[in-house]
Short mmCIF file of C-alpha atoms in Angstrom, two decimals:
data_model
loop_
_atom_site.label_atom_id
_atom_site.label_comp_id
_atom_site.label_asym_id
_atom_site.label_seq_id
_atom_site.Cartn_x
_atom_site.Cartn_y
_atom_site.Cartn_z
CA UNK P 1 -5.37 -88.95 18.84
CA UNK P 2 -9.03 -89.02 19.37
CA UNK P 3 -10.18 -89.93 23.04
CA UNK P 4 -11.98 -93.48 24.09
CA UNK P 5 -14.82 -93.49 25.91
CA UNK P 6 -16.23 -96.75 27.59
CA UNK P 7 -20.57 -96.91 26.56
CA UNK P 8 -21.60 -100.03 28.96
CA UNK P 9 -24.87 -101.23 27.64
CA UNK P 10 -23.84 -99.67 24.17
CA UNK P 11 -26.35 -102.27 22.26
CA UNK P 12 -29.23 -100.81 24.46
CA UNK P 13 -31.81 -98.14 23.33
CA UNK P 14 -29.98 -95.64 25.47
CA UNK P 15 -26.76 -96.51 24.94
CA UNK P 16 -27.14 -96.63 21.29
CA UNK P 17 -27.73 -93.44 20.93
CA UNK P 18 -25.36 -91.94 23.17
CA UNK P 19 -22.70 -94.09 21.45
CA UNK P 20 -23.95 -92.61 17.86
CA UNK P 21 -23.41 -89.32 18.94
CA UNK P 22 -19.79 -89.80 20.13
CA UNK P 23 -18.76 -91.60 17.46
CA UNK P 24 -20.35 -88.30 14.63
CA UNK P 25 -18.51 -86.23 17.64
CA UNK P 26 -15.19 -88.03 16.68
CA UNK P 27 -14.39 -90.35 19.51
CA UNK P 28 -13.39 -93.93 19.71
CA UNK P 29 -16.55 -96.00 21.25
CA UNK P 30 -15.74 -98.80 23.05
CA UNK P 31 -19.19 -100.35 23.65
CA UNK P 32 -19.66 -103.06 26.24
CA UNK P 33 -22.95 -105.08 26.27
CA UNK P 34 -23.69 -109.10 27.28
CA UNK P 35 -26.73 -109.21 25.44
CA UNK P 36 -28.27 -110.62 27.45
CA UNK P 37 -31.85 -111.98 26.83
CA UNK P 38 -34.06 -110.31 28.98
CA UNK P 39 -36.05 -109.23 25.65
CA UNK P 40 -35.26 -110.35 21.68
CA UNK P 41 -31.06 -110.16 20.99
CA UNK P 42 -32.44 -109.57 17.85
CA UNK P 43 -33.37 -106.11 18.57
CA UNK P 44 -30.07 -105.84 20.44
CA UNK P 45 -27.69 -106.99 17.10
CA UNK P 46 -29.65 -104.31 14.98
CA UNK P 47 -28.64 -101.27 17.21
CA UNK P 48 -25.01 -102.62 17.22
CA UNK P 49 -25.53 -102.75 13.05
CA UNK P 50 -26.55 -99.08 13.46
CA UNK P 51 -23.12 -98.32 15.22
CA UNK P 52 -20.29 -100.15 12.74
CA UNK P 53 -18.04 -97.47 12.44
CA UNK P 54 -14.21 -97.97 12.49
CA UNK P 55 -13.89 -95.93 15.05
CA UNK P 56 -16.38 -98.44 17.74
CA UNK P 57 -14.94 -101.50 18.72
CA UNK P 58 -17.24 -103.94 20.78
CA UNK P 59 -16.70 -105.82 23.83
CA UNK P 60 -19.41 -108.34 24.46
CA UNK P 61 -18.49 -108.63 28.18
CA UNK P 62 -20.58 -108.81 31.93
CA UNK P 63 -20.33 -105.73 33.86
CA UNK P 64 -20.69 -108.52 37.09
CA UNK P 65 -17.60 -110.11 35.47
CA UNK P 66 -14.73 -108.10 37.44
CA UNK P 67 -11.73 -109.58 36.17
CA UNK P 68 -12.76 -109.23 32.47
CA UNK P 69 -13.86 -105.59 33.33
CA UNK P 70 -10.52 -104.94 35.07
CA UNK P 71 -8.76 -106.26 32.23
CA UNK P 72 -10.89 -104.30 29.67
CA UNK P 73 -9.70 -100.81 31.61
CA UNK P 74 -6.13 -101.50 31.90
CA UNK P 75 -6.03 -102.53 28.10
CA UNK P 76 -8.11 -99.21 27.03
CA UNK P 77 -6.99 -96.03 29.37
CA UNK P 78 -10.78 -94.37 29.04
CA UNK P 79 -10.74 -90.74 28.93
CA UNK P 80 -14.93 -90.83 30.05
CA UNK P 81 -17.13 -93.27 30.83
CA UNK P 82 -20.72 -93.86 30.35
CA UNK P 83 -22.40 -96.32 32.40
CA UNK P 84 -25.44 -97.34 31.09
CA UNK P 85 -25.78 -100.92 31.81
CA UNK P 86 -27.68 -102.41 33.74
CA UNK P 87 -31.10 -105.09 34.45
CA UNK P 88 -33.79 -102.12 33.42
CA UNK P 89 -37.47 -102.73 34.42
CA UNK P 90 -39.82 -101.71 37.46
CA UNK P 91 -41.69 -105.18 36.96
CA UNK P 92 -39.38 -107.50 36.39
CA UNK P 93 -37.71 -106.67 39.75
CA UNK P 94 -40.56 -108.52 41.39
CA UNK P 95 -39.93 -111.68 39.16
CA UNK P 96 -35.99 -111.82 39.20
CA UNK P 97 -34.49 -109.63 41.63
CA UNK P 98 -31.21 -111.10 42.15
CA UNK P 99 -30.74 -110.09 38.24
CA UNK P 100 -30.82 -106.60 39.57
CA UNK P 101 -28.46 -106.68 42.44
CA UNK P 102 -25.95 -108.66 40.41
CA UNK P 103 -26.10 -106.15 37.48
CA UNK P 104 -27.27 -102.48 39.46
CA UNK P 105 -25.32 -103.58 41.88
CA UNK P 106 -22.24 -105.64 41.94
CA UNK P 107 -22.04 -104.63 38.31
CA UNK P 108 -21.98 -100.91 39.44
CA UNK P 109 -18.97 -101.90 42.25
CA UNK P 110 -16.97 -103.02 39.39
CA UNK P 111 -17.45 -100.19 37.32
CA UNK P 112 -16.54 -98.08 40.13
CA UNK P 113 -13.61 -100.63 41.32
CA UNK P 114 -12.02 -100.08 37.66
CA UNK P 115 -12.08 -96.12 38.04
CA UNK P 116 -10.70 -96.15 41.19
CA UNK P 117 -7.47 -98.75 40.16
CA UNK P 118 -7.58 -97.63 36.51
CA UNK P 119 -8.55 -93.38 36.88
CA UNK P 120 -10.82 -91.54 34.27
CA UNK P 121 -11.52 -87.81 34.39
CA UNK P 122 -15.61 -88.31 34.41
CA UNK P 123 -18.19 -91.53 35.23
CA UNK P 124 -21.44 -90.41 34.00
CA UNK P 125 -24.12 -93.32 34.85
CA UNK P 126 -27.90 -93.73 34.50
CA UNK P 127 -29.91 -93.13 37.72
CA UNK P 128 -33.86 -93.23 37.32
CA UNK P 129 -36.58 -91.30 38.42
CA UNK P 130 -37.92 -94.28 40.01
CA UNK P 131 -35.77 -93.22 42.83
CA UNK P 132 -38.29 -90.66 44.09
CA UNK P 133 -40.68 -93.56 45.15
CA UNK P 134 -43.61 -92.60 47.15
CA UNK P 135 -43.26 -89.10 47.20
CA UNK P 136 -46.24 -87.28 46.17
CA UNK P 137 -44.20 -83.55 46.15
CA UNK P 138 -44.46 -82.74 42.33
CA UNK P 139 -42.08 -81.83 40.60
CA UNK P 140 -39.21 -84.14 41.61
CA UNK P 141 -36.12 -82.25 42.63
CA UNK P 142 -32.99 -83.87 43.15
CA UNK P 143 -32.80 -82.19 46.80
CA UNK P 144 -36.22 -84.08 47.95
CA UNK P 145 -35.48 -87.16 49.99
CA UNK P 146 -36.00 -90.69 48.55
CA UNK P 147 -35.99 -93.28 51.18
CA UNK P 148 -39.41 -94.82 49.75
CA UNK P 149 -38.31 -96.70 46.62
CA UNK P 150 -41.60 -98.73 45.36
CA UNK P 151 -39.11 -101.29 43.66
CA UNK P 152 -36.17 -103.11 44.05
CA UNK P 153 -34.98 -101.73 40.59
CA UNK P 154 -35.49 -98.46 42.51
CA UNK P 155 -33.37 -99.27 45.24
CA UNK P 156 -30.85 -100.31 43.64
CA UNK P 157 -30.50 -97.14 41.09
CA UNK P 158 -30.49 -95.04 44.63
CA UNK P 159 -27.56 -98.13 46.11
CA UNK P 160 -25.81 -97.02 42.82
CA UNK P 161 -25.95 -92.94 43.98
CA UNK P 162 -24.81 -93.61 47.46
CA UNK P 163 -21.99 -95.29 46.12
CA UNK P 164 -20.78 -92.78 43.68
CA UNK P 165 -21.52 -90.38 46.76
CA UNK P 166 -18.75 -93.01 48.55
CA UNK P 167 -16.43 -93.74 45.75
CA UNK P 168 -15.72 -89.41 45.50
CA UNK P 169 -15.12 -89.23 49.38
CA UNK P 170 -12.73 -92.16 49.18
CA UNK P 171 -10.81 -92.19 46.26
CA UNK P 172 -11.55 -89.19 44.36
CA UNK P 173 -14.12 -90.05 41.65
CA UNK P 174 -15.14 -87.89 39.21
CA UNK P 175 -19.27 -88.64 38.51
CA UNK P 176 -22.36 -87.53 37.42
CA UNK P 177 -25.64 -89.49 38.20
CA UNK P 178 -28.25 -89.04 35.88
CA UNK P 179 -31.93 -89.31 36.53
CA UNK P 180 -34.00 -90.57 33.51
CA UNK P 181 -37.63 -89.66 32.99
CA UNK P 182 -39.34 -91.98 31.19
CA UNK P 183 -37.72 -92.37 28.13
CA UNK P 184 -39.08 -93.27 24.75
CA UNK P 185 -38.52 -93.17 20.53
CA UNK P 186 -37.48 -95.60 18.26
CA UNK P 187 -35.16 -98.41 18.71
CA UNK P 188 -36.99 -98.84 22.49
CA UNK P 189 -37.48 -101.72 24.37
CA UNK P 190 -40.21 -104.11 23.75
CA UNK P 191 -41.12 -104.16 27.44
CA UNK P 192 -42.43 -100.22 27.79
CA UNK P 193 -45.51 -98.80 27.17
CA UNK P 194 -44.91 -97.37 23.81
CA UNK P 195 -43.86 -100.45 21.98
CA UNK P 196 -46.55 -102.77 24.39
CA UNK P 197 -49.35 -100.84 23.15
CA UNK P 198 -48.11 -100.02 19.51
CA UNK P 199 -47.60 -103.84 19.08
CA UNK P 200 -51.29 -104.23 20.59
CA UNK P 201 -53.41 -101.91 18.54
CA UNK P 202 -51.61 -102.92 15.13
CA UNK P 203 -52.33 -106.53 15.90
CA UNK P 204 -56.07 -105.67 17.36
CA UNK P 205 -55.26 -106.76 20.64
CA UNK P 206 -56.79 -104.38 23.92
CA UNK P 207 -54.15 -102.30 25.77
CA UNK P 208 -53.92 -102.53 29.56
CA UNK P 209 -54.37 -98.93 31.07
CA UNK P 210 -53.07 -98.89 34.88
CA UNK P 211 -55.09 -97.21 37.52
CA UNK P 212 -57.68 -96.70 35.67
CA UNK P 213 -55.90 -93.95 33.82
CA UNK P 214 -54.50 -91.71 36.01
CA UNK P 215 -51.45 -91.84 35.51
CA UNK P 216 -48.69 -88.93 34.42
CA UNK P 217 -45.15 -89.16 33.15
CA UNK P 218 -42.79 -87.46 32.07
CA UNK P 219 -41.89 -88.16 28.54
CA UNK P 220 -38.61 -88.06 27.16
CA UNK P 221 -37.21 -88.46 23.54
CA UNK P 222 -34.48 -90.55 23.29
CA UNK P 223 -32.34 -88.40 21.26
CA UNK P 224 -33.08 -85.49 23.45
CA UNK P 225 -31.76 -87.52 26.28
CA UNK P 226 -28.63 -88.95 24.52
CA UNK P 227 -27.57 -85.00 23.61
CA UNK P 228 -27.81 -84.61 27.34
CA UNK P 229 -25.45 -87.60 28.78
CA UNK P 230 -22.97 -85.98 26.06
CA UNK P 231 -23.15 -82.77 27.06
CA UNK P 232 -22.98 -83.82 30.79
CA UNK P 233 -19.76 -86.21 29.79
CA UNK P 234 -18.16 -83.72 27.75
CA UNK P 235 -18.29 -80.81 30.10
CA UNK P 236 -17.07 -83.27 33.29
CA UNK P 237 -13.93 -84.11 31.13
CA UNK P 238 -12.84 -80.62 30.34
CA UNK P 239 -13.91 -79.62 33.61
CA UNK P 240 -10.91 -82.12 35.29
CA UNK P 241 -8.53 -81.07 32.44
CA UNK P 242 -8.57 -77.72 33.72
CA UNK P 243 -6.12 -77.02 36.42
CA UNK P 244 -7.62 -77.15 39.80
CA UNK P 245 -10.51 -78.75 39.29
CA UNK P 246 -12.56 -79.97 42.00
CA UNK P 247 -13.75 -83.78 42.01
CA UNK P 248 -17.09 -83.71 42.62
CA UNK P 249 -20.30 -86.16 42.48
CA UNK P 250 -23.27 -84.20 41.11
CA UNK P 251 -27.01 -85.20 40.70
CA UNK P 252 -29.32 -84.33 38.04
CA UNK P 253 -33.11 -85.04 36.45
CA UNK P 254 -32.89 -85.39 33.08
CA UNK P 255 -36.71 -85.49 31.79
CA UNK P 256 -39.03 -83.34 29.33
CA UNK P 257 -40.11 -81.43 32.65
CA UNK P 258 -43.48 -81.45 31.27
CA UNK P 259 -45.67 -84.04 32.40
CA UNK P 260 -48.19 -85.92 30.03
CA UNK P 261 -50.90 -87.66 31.23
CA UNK P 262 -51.24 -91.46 29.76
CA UNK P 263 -54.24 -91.31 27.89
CA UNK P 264 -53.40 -88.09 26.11
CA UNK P 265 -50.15 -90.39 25.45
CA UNK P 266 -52.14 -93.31 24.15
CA UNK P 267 -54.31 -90.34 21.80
CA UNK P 268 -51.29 -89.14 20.55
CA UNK P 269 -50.02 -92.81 19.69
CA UNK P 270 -53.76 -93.73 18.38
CA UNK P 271 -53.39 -91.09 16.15
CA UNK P 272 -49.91 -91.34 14.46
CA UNK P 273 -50.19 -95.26 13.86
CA UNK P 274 -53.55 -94.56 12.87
CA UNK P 275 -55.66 -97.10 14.64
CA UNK P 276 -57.81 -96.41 17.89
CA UNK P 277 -56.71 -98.81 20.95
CA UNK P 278 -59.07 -100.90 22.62
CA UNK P 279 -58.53 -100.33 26.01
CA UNK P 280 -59.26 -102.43 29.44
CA UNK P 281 -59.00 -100.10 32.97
CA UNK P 282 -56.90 -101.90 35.54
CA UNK P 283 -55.58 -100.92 39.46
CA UNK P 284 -52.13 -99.72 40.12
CA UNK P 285 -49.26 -102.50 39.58
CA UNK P 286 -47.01 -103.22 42.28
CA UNK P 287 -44.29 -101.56 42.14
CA UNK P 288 -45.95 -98.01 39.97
CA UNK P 289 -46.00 -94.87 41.15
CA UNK P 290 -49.11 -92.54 39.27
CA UNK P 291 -46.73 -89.38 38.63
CA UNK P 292 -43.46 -88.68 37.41
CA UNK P 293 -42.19 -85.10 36.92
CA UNK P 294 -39.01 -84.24 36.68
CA UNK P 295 -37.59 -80.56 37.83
CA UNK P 296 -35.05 -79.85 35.51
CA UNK P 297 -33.55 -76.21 36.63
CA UNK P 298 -30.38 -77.42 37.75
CA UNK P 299 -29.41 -79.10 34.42
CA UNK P 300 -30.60 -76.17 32.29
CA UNK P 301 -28.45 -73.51 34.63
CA UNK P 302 -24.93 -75.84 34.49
CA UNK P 303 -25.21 -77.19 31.36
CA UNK P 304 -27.71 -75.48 29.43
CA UNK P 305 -29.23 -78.44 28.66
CA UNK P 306 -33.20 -78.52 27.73
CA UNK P 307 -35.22 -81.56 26.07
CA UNK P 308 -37.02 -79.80 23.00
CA UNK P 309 -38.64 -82.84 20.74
CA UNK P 310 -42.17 -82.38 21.70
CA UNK P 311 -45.03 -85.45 22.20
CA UNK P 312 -46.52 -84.94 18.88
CA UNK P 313 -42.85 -85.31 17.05
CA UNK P 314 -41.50 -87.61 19.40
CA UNK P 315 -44.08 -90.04 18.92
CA UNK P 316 -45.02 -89.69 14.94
CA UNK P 317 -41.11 -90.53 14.74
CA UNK P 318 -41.29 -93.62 17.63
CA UNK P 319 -44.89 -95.15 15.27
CA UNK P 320 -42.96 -94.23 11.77
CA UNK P 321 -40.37 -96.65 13.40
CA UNK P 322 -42.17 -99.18 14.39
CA UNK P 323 -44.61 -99.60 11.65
CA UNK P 324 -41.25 -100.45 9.34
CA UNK P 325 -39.45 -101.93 11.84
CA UNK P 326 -42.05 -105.01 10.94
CA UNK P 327 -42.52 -106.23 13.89
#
């Protein structure tokens, strides 16, 4: 019999993908998602199109809801979960943040809550880089402190760490937080750069750039990053089916490792749809930080993981997208 795994925020961009690769891997997906509407459902209902398989079977279910989640994990016996949902956005914190503590947070807890009664050899969950706040040592290592968070989103990914961190010492989970780098490709969300300033230059509308420019992130293809949370699940699992093994909570960046600068980014973007951007120079946004960078070492030495889709390719694929995506 093939073995379940639990995708929370399966009808994501993230999740998506993670949940395709399972499923070609021969799992059974069981991929939650409340579809929520914090940008078109319509975008969300395609990506769950993409993943009709017989072997994924959808729960459209509230990771805040903790009796439907308990209920969910007693029904299911997971043999690896991937926690991916959650209220996503560095601005949007400032506008709604009790959306994040009741998702980042309390739906974390439950998440956690249903390991604990209900026990699964590996948790793999999405940290962020936005974690690393304030700190201006480049690149970010996953030993460097981060008590500066310049969001609440970014306080609660960190809440989310300490309670893994917790959740081992107590009652013996098995996780691995994972630190995303700026992710993008097709099938992304309509509020991140990519898809703000494709929609803007194909419609003849001015981009906003922030500080003026200088700014530098760390691109990260989506499917580079979905190969990754496998990998990362996969070895966990086999790593508890072994006898002896050792429960453990590990951190990790996941990232390119290579950071781009964001008008080389916009160049690159210009380029591939084939339009040049009008562009209007603004401060820093509340909440930004001008550089992410993400050391990756640690993930290449335990699981030989590396991101290889370039810029160039990752982005020619993200405008080929979007241009028939009709939007």
């Amino acid at each position: 019999m093939s073995k379940t795994i639990l995708v929370t925020g399966a009808a994501g961009f993230i999740g998506c993908e993670v949940s395709l690769i399972l499923l070609s891997k021969g799992y059974r997906v069981v991929g939650l998602d409340n579809m929520n509407s914090y940008y078109q459902v319509s975008l969300k209902e395609n990506r769950l199109k993409r993943l009709e398989n017989p072997s994924f079977t959808f729960a459209k279910m509230d990771i805040a809801d903790n009796s439907s989640m308990l209920s969910l994990f007693e029904r299911e016996h997971f043999d690896g979960v991937v926690h991916l949902g959650a209220q996503a956005g560095v601005r949007y914190s400032l506008q709604n943040p009790q959306a994040y503590i009741d998702s980042n947070v309390t739906g974390f807890l439950n998440v956690l809550e249903c390991c604990r009664k209900f026990p699964v050899p590996h948790l793999v969950y999405a940290s962020s880089s936005s974690v690393y706040g304030r700190n201006t040592k480049t690149p970010f290592c996953t030993e460097d402190p981060v008590c500066k968070p310049s969001s609440l989103y970014a306080a609660t990914k960190r809440s989310n760490e300490l309670m893994a961190e917790t959740y081992r010492h107590l009652f013996q989970i098995n996780s691995t937080g994972l630190r995303f780098f700026t992710v993008y490709g097709p099938w992304g969300r309509p509020d991140m750069a990519p898809w703000l300033f494709a929609d803007a230059i194909l419609h003849d509308r001015p981009i906003k750039i922030f500080n003026n420019g200088n700014m530098m992130r760390d691109f990260t293809y989506v499917s580079d990053i979905a190969q990754g949370v496998v990998k990362v699940l996969e070895t966990g699992m086999s790593r508890m089916e072994s006898e002896g093994a050792v429960v453990e909570h590990r951190l990790y960046n996941i990232g390119h490792g290579k950071p781009v600068n964001l008008l080389d980014f916009v160049k690159t973007l210009e380029k591939h749809l084939g339009k040049t951007a009008e562009k209007i120079y603004l401060p820093m946004q509340p909440g930004d930080v001008e550089v992410t960078w993400a050391d990756t070492k640690a993930l290449e030495a335990d699981f030989g993981y590396t991101a290889n889709t370039d810029l160039d390719e990752g982005i020619k694929a993200f405008a080929e997208w979007f241009k028939g995506y009709g939007v």
